[in-house]
mmCIF file of C-alpha atoms in Angstrom:
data_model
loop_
_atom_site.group_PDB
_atom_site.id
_atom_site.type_symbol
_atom_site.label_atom_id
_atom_site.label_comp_id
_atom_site.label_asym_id
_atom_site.label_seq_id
_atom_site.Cartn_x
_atom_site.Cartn_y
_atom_site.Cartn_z
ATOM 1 C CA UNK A 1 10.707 142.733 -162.337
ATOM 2 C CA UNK A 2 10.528 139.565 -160.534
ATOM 3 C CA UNK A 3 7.465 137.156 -161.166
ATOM 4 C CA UNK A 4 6.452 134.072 -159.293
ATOM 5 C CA UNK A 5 3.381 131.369 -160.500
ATOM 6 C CA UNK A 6 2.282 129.637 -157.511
ATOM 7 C CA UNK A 7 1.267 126.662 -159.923
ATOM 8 C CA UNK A 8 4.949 125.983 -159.952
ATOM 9 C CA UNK A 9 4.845 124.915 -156.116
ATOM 10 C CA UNK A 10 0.753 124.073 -155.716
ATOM 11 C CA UNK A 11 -0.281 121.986 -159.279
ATOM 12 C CA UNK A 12 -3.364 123.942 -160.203
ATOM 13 C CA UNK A 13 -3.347 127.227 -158.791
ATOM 14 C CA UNK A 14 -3.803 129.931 -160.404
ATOM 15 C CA UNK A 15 -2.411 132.763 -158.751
ATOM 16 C CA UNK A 16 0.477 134.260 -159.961
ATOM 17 C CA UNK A 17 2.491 137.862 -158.892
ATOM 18 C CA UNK A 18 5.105 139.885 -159.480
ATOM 19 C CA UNK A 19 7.502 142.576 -158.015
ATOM 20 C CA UNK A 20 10.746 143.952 -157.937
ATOM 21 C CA UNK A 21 12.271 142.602 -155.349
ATOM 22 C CA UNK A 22 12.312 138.779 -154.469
ATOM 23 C CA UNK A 23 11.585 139.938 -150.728
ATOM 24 C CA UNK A 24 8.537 141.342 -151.823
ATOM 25 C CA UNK A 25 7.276 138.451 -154.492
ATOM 26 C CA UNK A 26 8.168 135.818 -150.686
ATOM 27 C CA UNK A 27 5.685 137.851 -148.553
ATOM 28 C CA UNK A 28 3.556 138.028 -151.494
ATOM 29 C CA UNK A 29 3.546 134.239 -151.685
ATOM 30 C CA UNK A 30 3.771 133.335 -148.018
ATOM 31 C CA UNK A 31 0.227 135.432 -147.241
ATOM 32 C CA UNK A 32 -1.521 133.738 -150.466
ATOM 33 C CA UNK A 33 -0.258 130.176 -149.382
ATOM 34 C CA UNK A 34 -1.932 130.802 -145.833
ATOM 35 C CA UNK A 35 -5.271 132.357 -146.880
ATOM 36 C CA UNK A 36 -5.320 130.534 -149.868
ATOM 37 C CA UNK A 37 -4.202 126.885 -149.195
ATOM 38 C CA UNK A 38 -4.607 127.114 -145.581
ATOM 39 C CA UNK A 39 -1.194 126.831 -144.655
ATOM 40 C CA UNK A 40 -0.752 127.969 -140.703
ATOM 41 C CA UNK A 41 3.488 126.832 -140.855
ATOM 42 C CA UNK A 42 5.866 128.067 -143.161
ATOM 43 C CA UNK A 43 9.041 126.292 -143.280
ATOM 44 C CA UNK A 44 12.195 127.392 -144.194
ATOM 45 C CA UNK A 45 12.275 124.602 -146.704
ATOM 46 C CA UNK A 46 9.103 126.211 -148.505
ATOM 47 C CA UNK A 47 10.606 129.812 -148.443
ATOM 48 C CA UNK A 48 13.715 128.299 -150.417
ATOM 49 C CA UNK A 49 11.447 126.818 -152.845
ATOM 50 C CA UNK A 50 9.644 129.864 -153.467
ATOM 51 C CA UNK A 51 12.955 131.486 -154.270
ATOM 52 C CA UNK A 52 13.896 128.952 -156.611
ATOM 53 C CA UNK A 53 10.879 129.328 -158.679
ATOM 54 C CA UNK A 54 10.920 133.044 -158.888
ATOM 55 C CA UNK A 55 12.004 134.253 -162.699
ATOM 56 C CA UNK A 56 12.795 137.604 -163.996
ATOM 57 C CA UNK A 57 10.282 139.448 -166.090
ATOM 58 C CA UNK A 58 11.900 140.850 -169.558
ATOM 59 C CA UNK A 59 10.963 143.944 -170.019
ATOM 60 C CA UNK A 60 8.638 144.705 -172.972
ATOM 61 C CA UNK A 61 9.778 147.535 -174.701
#
């Protein structure tokens, strides 16, 4: 499972998800940082951050 903390690219927010495929964690991401933070472009440069500060989830078992 992949999990991503928006606070990692936005100091202060909150929002955080996670999925289990980093595809799914960027479109995640990319909606939240337009109705959240009122982004209307999304760079390429932003995408490639958002990738870099996706982690793995360890499983809890």
């Amino acid at each position: 499972m992949k999990t991503f903390h928006c606070g990692s690219l936005v100091p202060g927010c909150e929002w955080h998800t996670r999925a289990d495929s980093e595809a799914d964690i960027v479109a995640r991401t990319v909606d939240h940082l337009r109705q959240s933070h009122g982004e209307t472009i999304i760079r390429p440069s932003i995408v490639e951050q958002i990738k870099a500060r996706i982690g793995d989830e360890k499983d809890a078992a």
